[in-house]
């Protein structure tokens, strides 16, 4: 099943309305309703655990906007992976593109696997650890 994202506005539009900031990651350049100029862009989405930005009536993941602005290109159909595993840490240096398969491999396993086998564990820390599940 392909991952679907809202298509980002053109880069020149993003650059006109948003700026990268070392503290807040993404700030508004222009006032948009309650989102004043110079204020952090986006709000926490409890459903996904990510920060989303409402822009021109459409919701976008803040990480995709930050990545696009930092790299001056679109991530296309790739997902945005948070290298340190913290979904709200949208600093450009913490973001990279990844396929859904890569996202699954990078995910930290917190629950016990439901089948036997060898499972990657704690890959976010950079260590190579694996869990071997023999008996359930």
Coordinates of N, CA, C and O in Angstrom, one line a residue:
X1 N 0.8 -1.2 0.0 CA 0.0 0.0 0.0 C 0.9 1.2 0.0 O 1.7 1.4 0.9
X2 N 0.8 2.1 -1.0 CA 1.6 3.3 -1.1 C 1.3 4.3 0.1 O 0.1 4.4 0.5
X3 N 2.3 5.0 0.5 CA 2.1 6.0 1.5 C 1.6 7.3 0.8 O 2.1 7.7 -0.3
X4 N 0.6 7.9 1.4 CA 0.0 9.1 0.7 C 0.3 10.3 1.6 O 0.1 10.3 2.8
X5 N 0.7 11.4 1.0 CA 1.0 12.6 1.7 C 0.2 13.7 0.9 O 0.1 13.6 -0.3
X6 N -0.1 14.8 1.6 CA -0.6 15.9 0.9 C 0.6 16.5 0.2 O 1.7 16.7 0.7
X7 N 0.4 16.8 -1.1 CA 1.4 17.4 -1.9 C 1.8 18.8 -1.4 O 0.9 19.6 -1.2
X8 N 3.1 19.0 -1.1 CA 3.5 20.3 -0.6 C 3.3 21.4 -1.6 O 3.4 21.2 -2.8
X9 N 3.0 22.6 -1.1 CA 3.0 23.8 -2.1 C 4.3 24.0 -2.7 O 5.3 23.5 -2.3
X10 N 4.4 24.8 -3.8 CA 5.7 25.1 -4.5 C 6.7 25.6 -3.5 O 6.3 26.3 -2.5
X11 N 8.0 25.3 -3.7 CA 9.0 25.8 -2.8 C 9.0 27.3 -2.7 O 9.3 27.8 -1.5
X12 N 8.8 28.1 -3.7 CA 8.8 29.5 -3.6 C 7.7 30.0 -2.6 O 7.9 31.0 -1.9
X13 N 6.6 29.3 -2.6 CA 5.5 29.6 -1.7 C 5.9 29.3 -0.2 O 5.7 30.1 0.7
X14 N 6.5 28.1 -0.1 CA 7.0 27.7 1.3 C 8.0 28.7 1.8 O 8.0 29.2 3.0
X15 N 9.0 29.1 0.9 CA 10.0 30.1 1.3 C 9.4 31.5 1.6 O 10.0 32.2 2.5
X16 N 8.3 31.8 1.0 CA 7.7 33.1 1.2 C 7.0 33.1 2.6 O 7.0 34.2 3.3
X17 N 6.5 32.0 3.0 CA 5.7 32.0 4.3 C 6.3 31.4 5.5 O 5.9 31.6 6.6
X18 N 7.4 30.6 5.3 CA 8.1 29.9 6.4 C 9.6 30.2 6.4 O 10.2 30.4 5.3
X19 N 10.2 30.0 7.5 CA 11.7 30.1 7.6 C 12.1 29.1 8.6 O 11.4 28.7 9.6
X20 N 13.4 28.6 8.4 CA 13.9 27.6 9.3 C 14.5 28.4 10.5 O 15.1 29.5 10.3
X21 N 14.4 27.8 11.7 CA 14.9 28.5 12.9 C 15.5 27.4 13.8 O 15.0 26.3 13.9
X22 N 16.7 27.7 14.3 CA 17.4 26.7 15.1 C 16.7 26.3 16.4 O 16.9 25.1 16.9
X23 N 15.9 27.1 16.9 CA 15.2 26.8 18.2 C 13.8 26.1 17.9 O 13.5 25.0 18.5
X24 N 13.0 26.7 17.1 CA 11.7 26.2 16.9 C 11.5 25.4 15.6 O 10.4 25.0 15.2
X25 N 12.6 25.2 14.9 CA 12.6 24.4 13.6 C 12.0 25.1 12.5 O 12.6 25.2 11.4
X26 N 10.8 25.6 12.6 CA 10.1 26.2 11.5 C 9.2 27.4 12.1 O 8.5 27.2 13.0
X27 N 9.4 28.5 11.6 CA 8.6 29.7 12.0 C 7.9 30.3 10.9 O 8.3 30.2 9.7
X28 N 6.8 31.0 11.2 CA 6.0 31.7 10.2 C 6.7 33.0 9.8 O 7.2 33.8 10.7
X29 N 6.8 33.3 8.5 CA 7.4 34.6 8.1 C 6.2 35.6 8.0 O 6.5 36.8 8.1
X30 N 5.0 35.2 7.7 CA 3.9 36.0 7.6 C 2.8 35.7 8.6 O 2.8 34.5 9.1
X31 N 2.0 36.6 9.0 CA 0.9 36.3 9.9 C -0.2 35.6 9.2 O -0.6 36.0 8.1
X32 N -0.7 34.5 9.8 CA -1.8 33.7 9.3 C -2.7 33.4 10.4 O -2.5 32.5 11.2
X33 N -3.8 34.2 10.6 CA -4.7 34.0 11.7 C -4.0 34.1 13.1 O -3.3 35.1 13.3
X34 N -4.1 33.1 13.9 CA -3.4 33.1 15.2 C -1.9 32.9 15.1 O -1.2 33.1 16.0
X35 N -1.5 32.4 14.0 CA -0.1 32.0 13.8 C 0.6 33.3 13.3 O 0.7 33.6 12.1
X36 N 1.1 34.1 14.2 CA 1.8 35.4 13.9 C 3.2 35.2 13.3 O 3.8 34.1 13.5
X37 N 3.6 36.2 12.6 CA 5.0 36.2 12.1 C 6.0 36.0 13.2 O 5.9 36.6 14.2
X38 N 7.0 35.2 12.9 CA 8.0 34.9 13.9 C 7.6 33.9 14.9 O 8.5 33.5 15.8
X39 N 6.4 33.4 14.9 CA 6.0 32.4 15.9 C 6.2 31.0 15.3 O 6.3 30.8 14.1
X40 N 6.4 30.0 16.2 CA 6.6 28.6 15.7 C 5.4 28.2 14.9 O 4.3 28.5 15.2
X41 N 5.7 27.5 13.8 CA 4.7 27.0 12.9 C 4.3 25.5 13.3 O 5.1 24.7 13.6
X42 N 3.0 25.3 13.4 CA 2.5 24.0 13.6 C 2.0 23.7 15.0 O 2.2 24.5 15.9
X43 N 1.3 22.6 15.2 CA 0.8 22.2 16.5 C 0.9 20.7 16.6 O 0.9 20.0 15.6
X44 N 1.0 20.2 17.8 CA 1.2 18.8 18.1 C -0.1 18.0 17.7 O -1.2 18.4 18.2
X45 N 0.0 16.9 17.0 CA -1.1 16.1 16.6 C -1.0 14.8 17.5 O -0.1 14.0 17.3
X46 N -2.0 14.7 18.5 CA -1.9 13.6 19.4 C -2.1 12.2 18.7 O -1.6 11.2 19.2
X47 N -2.8 12.2 17.6 CA -3.1 10.9 16.9 C -1.8 10.4 16.3 O -1.5 9.2 16.5
X48 N -1.0 11.2 15.7 CA 0.3 10.7 15.0 C 1.5 10.9 15.9 O 2.5 10.3 15.6
X49 N 1.4 11.8 16.9 CA 2.6 12.1 17.7 C 3.6 13.0 17.0 O 4.7 13.2 17.4
X50 N 3.2 13.6 15.9 CA 4.0 14.5 15.1 C 3.4 15.9 15.1 O 2.3 16.2 15.6
X51 N 4.2 16.9 14.6 CA 3.8 18.3 14.5 C 3.2 18.5 13.1 O 3.9 18.1 12.1
X52 N 2.0 19.1 13.0 CA 1.4 19.3 11.7 C 1.2 20.8 11.6 O 1.0 21.5 12.5
X53 N 1.3 21.3 10.3 CA 1.1 22.7 10.0 C -0.1 22.8 9.1 O -0.2 22.1 8.1
X54 N -1.0 23.7 9.5 CA -2.2 24.0 8.7 C -1.8 25.2 7.8 O -1.4 26.2 8.3
X55 N -1.9 25.0 6.5 CA -1.5 26.0 5.5 C -2.5 26.0 4.4 O -2.6 25.0 3.7
X56 N -3.2 27.1 4.2 CA -4.1 27.3 3.1 C -5.2 26.2 3.1 O -5.5 25.6 2.1
X57 N -5.6 25.8 4.3 CA -6.7 24.8 4.5 C -6.3 23.4 4.4 O -7.1 22.5 4.4
X58 N -5.0 23.1 4.3 CA -4.5 21.7 4.2 C -3.5 21.5 5.3 O -2.7 22.4 5.7
X59 N -3.5 20.3 5.9 CA -2.5 19.9 6.9 C -1.3 19.2 6.3 O -1.5 18.3 5.6
X60 N -0.1 19.7 6.7 CA 1.1 19.1 6.3 C 1.9 18.7 7.5 O 1.9 19.3 8.5
X61 N 2.7 17.6 7.4 CA 3.7 17.3 8.4 C 4.8 18.3 8.4 O 5.4 18.6 7.4
X62 N 5.1 18.9 9.6 CA 6.1 19.9 9.7 C 7.5 19.4 9.2 O 8.2 20.1 8.5
X63 N 7.8 18.1 9.4 CA 9.0 17.5 9.0 C 9.2 17.6 7.5 O 10.3 17.8 7.0
X64 N 8.2 17.4 6.8 CA 8.3 17.4 5.3 C 8.6 18.8 4.8 O 9.4 19.0 3.9
X65 N 8.0 19.8 5.5 CA 8.2 21.2 5.1 C 9.7 21.6 5.4 O 10.4 22.2 4.6
X66 N 10.1 21.2 6.6 CA 11.5 21.5 7.1 C 12.5 20.9 6.1 O 13.4 21.5 5.6
X67 N 12.3 19.6 5.8 CA 13.2 18.9 4.9 C 13.2 19.5 3.5 O 14.3 19.7 3.0
X68 N 12.1 19.9 3.0 CA 12.0 20.5 1.7 C 12.7 21.9 1.7 O 13.5 22.2 0.8
X69 N 12.5 22.7 2.7 CA 13.2 24.0 2.8 C 14.7 23.8 3.0 O 15.5 24.5 2.3
X70 N 15.1 22.9 3.8 CA 16.6 22.7 4.1 C 17.3 22.1 2.8 O 18.5 22.4 2.6
X71 N 16.6 21.3 2.0 CA 17.2 20.7 0.9 C 16.9 21.3 -0.5 O 17.3 20.8 -1.5
X72 N 16.0 22.3 -0.4 CA 15.6 23.0 -1.7 C 15.0 22.0 -2.7 O 15.2 22.2 -3.9
X73 N 14.4 21.0 -2.3 CA 13.7 20.1 -3.2 C 12.6 19.3 -2.4 O 12.6 19.3 -1.1
X74 N 11.8 18.6 -3.1 CA 10.7 17.8 -2.4 C 11.2 16.4 -2.1 O 12.0 15.8 -2.8
X75 N 10.7 15.8 -1.0 CA 11.0 14.4 -0.7 C 10.3 13.4 -1.6 O 10.6 12.2 -1.6
X76 N 9.4 13.9 -2.4 CA 8.7 13.0 -3.3 C 7.8 12.0 -2.6 O 7.1 12.4 -1.6
X77 N 7.9 10.8 -3.0 CA 7.1 9.7 -2.3 C 7.8 9.1 -1.1 O 7.3 8.2 -0.5
X78 N 9.0 9.6 -0.8 CA 9.8 9.1 0.3 C 9.2 9.6 1.6 O 8.6 10.7 1.6
X79 N 9.3 8.9 2.7 CA 8.9 9.3 4.0 C 10.0 10.1 4.6 O 11.1 10.0 4.1
X80 N 9.7 10.8 5.7 CA 10.8 11.5 6.4 C 11.0 10.8 7.7 O 10.1 10.6 8.5
X81 N 12.3 10.4 7.9 CA 12.7 9.6 9.1 C 13.4 10.5 10.0 O 14.2 11.3 9.7
X82 N 13.0 10.4 11.3 CA 13.7 11.2 12.4 C 14.8 10.3 12.9 O 14.6 9.3 13.5
X83 N 16.0 10.7 12.6 CA 17.2 9.9 12.9 C 17.3 9.5 14.4 O 17.5 8.3 14.7
X84 N 16.9 10.4 15.3 CA 17.0 10.1 16.7 C 15.7 9.4 17.3 O 15.6 9.1 18.4
X85 N 14.7 9.2 16.4 CA 13.5 8.5 16.8 C 12.5 9.4 17.5 O 11.4 9.0 17.8
X86 N 12.8 10.7 17.7 CA 11.9 11.6 18.3 C 11.1 12.3 17.2 O 11.6 13.1 16.5
X87 N 9.8 12.0 17.2 CA 8.9 12.5 16.1 C 8.7 14.0 16.0 O 8.4 14.6 15.0
X88 N 9.0 14.7 17.1 CA 8.8 16.1 17.2 C 10.1 16.9 17.0 O 10.1 18.1 16.9
X89 N 11.2 16.2 16.8 CA 12.5 16.8 16.6 C 12.7 17.0 15.1 O 13.3 16.2 14.5
X90 N 12.2 18.1 14.6 CA 12.3 18.4 13.2 C 13.5 19.3 12.8 O 13.4 20.0 11.8
X91 N 14.6 19.2 13.5 CA 15.8 19.9 13.1 C 16.2 19.3 11.7 O 16.2 18.1 11.6
X92 N 16.7 20.1 10.8 CA 17.1 19.6 9.5 C 18.1 18.5 9.6 O 18.1 17.5 8.8
X93 N 19.1 18.6 10.5 CA 20.1 17.6 10.6 C 19.6 16.3 11.2 O 20.3 15.3 11.2
X94 N 18.4 16.3 11.7 CA 17.8 15.0 12.3 C 16.8 14.4 11.3 O 16.3 13.3 11.6
X95 N 16.7 14.9 10.1 CA 15.7 14.4 9.2 C 16.5 13.8 8.0 O 17.5 14.3 7.5
X96 N 15.9 12.7 7.5 CA 16.4 12.0 6.3 C 15.3 11.4 5.5 O 14.3 11.0 6.2
X97 N 15.4 11.2 4.3 CA 14.4 10.5 3.5 C 14.6 9.0 3.7 O 15.7 8.5 3.9
X98 N 13.4 8.2 3.7 CA 13.5 6.8 3.8 C 12.2 6.2 3.2 O 11.2 6.8 3.1
X99 N 12.4 5.0 2.8 CA 11.2 4.2 2.3 C 10.5 3.7 3.5 O 11.0 3.7 4.6
X100 N 9.3 3.2 3.3 CA 8.5 2.6 4.4 C 9.2 1.4 5.0 O 9.3 1.2 6.2
X101 N 9.9 0.6 4.1 CA 10.7 -0.5 4.6 C 11.8 -0.1 5.5 O 12.0 -0.7 6.5
X102 N 12.5 1.0 5.1 CA 13.6 1.5 5.9 C 13.0 2.0 7.2 O 13.7 1.8 8.3
X103 N 11.9 2.6 7.2 CA 11.3 3.2 8.4 C 11.0 2.0 9.4 O 11.2 2.1 10.6
X104 N 10.5 0.9 8.9 CA 10.2 -0.3 9.7 C 11.4 -0.8 10.3 O 11.5 -1.3 11.5
X105 N 12.5 -0.9 9.6 CA 13.8 -1.4 10.1 C 14.4 -0.5 11.1 O 14.9 -0.9 12.2
X106 N 14.2 0.8 10.9 CA 14.8 1.8 11.9 C 14.0 1.9 13.2 O 14.4 2.5 14.2
X107 N 12.7 1.5 13.1 CA 11.8 1.6 14.3 C 12.4 0.9 15.5 O 12.9 -0.2 15.4
X108 N 12.3 1.5 16.7 CA 12.7 0.8 17.9 C 11.6 -0.1 18.3 O 10.4 0.3 18.4
X109 N 11.9 -1.4 18.5 CA 10.9 -2.3 18.9 C 10.6 -2.2 20.4 O 11.5 -2.3 21.2
X110 N 9.4 -1.9 20.7 CA 9.1 -1.7 22.2 C 8.2 -2.9 22.6 O 8.2 -3.2 23.8
X111 N 7.5 -3.5 21.7 CA 6.6 -4.6 22.1 C 7.3 -5.9 21.7 O 8.1 -6.0 20.9
X112 N 6.8 -7.0 22.4 CA 7.4 -8.3 22.2 C 6.9 -8.8 20.8 O 5.8 -8.7 20.5
X113 N 7.8 -9.3 20.0 CA 7.4 -9.8 18.7 C 6.4 -10.9 18.8 O 6.4 -11.7 19.8
X114 N 5.6 -11.1 17.8 CA 4.5 -12.1 17.9 C 4.8 -13.4 17.2 O 4.1 -14.3 17.2
X115 N 6.0 -13.4 16.6 CA 6.4 -14.7 15.9 C 7.9 -14.9 16.2 O 8.6 -14.1 16.6
X116 N 8.3 -16.1 15.9 CA 9.7 -16.5 16.1 C 10.6 -15.9 15.0 O 10.2 -15.6 13.9
X117 N 11.9 -15.7 15.4 CA 12.8 -15.2 14.4 C 13.8 -14.3 15.1 O 13.9 -14.2 16.3
X118 N 14.6 -13.6 14.2 CA 15.6 -12.6 14.7 C 15.1 -11.2 14.3 O 14.7 -11.0 13.2
X119 N 15.0 -10.3 15.3 CA 14.5 -9.0 15.1 C 15.5 -7.9 15.4 O 16.1 -8.0 16.5
X120 N 15.6 -6.9 14.6 CA 16.5 -5.8 14.9 C 15.9 -5.1 16.2 O 14.7 -5.0 16.3
X121 N 16.8 -4.7 17.1 CA 16.4 -4.0 18.3 C 17.3 -2.9 18.6 O 18.5 -2.9 18.5
X122 N 16.7 -1.7 19.0 CA 17.4 -0.5 19.4 C 18.4 0.0 18.3 O 19.5 0.4 18.6
X123 N 17.9 0.0 17.1 CA 18.8 0.5 16.0 C 19.0 2.0 16.0 O 19.9 2.5 15.4
X124 N 18.0 2.7 16.6 CA 18.1 4.2 16.6 C 19.4 4.7 17.4 O 19.9 5.7 17.1
X125 N 19.9 3.9 18.3 CA 21.0 4.4 19.1 C 22.3 4.2 18.3 O 23.4 4.6 18.8
X126 N 22.2 3.5 17.2 CA 23.4 3.2 16.4 C 24.1 1.9 16.7 O 25.0 1.5 16.0
X127 N 23.6 1.3 17.8 CA 24.2 0.0 18.1 C 23.5 -1.1 17.3 O 22.4 -1.0 16.9
X128 N 24.2 -2.2 17.0 CA 23.7 -3.3 16.3 C 23.3 -4.4 17.3 O 24.1 -5.1 17.7
X129 N 22.0 -4.4 17.6 CA 21.5 -5.4 18.6 C 20.4 -6.2 17.9 O 19.7 -5.6 17.1
X130 N 20.2 -7.4 18.3 CA 19.1 -8.2 17.8 C 18.5 -9.0 18.9 O 19.1 -9.4 19.9
X131 N 17.2 -9.3 18.7 CA 16.5 -10.1 19.7 C 16.2 -11.4 18.9 O 15.8 -11.4 17.8
X132 N 16.5 -12.5 19.6 CA 16.2 -13.8 19.0 C 15.0 -14.4 19.8 O 15.0 -14.5 21.0
X133 N 13.9 -14.7 19.1 CA 12.7 -15.2 19.8 C 12.5 -16.6 19.4 O 12.4 -17.0 18.2
X134 N 12.6 -17.5 20.4 CA 12.5 -19.0 20.1 C 11.2 -19.5 20.6 O 10.5 -20.2 19.8
X135 N 10.8 -19.3 21.8 CA 9.6 -19.7 22.4 C 8.6 -18.6 22.7 O 9.1 -17.5 23.1
X136 N 7.4 -18.8 22.5 CA 6.4 -17.8 22.8 C 5.5 -18.3 24.0 O 5.0 -19.3 24.0

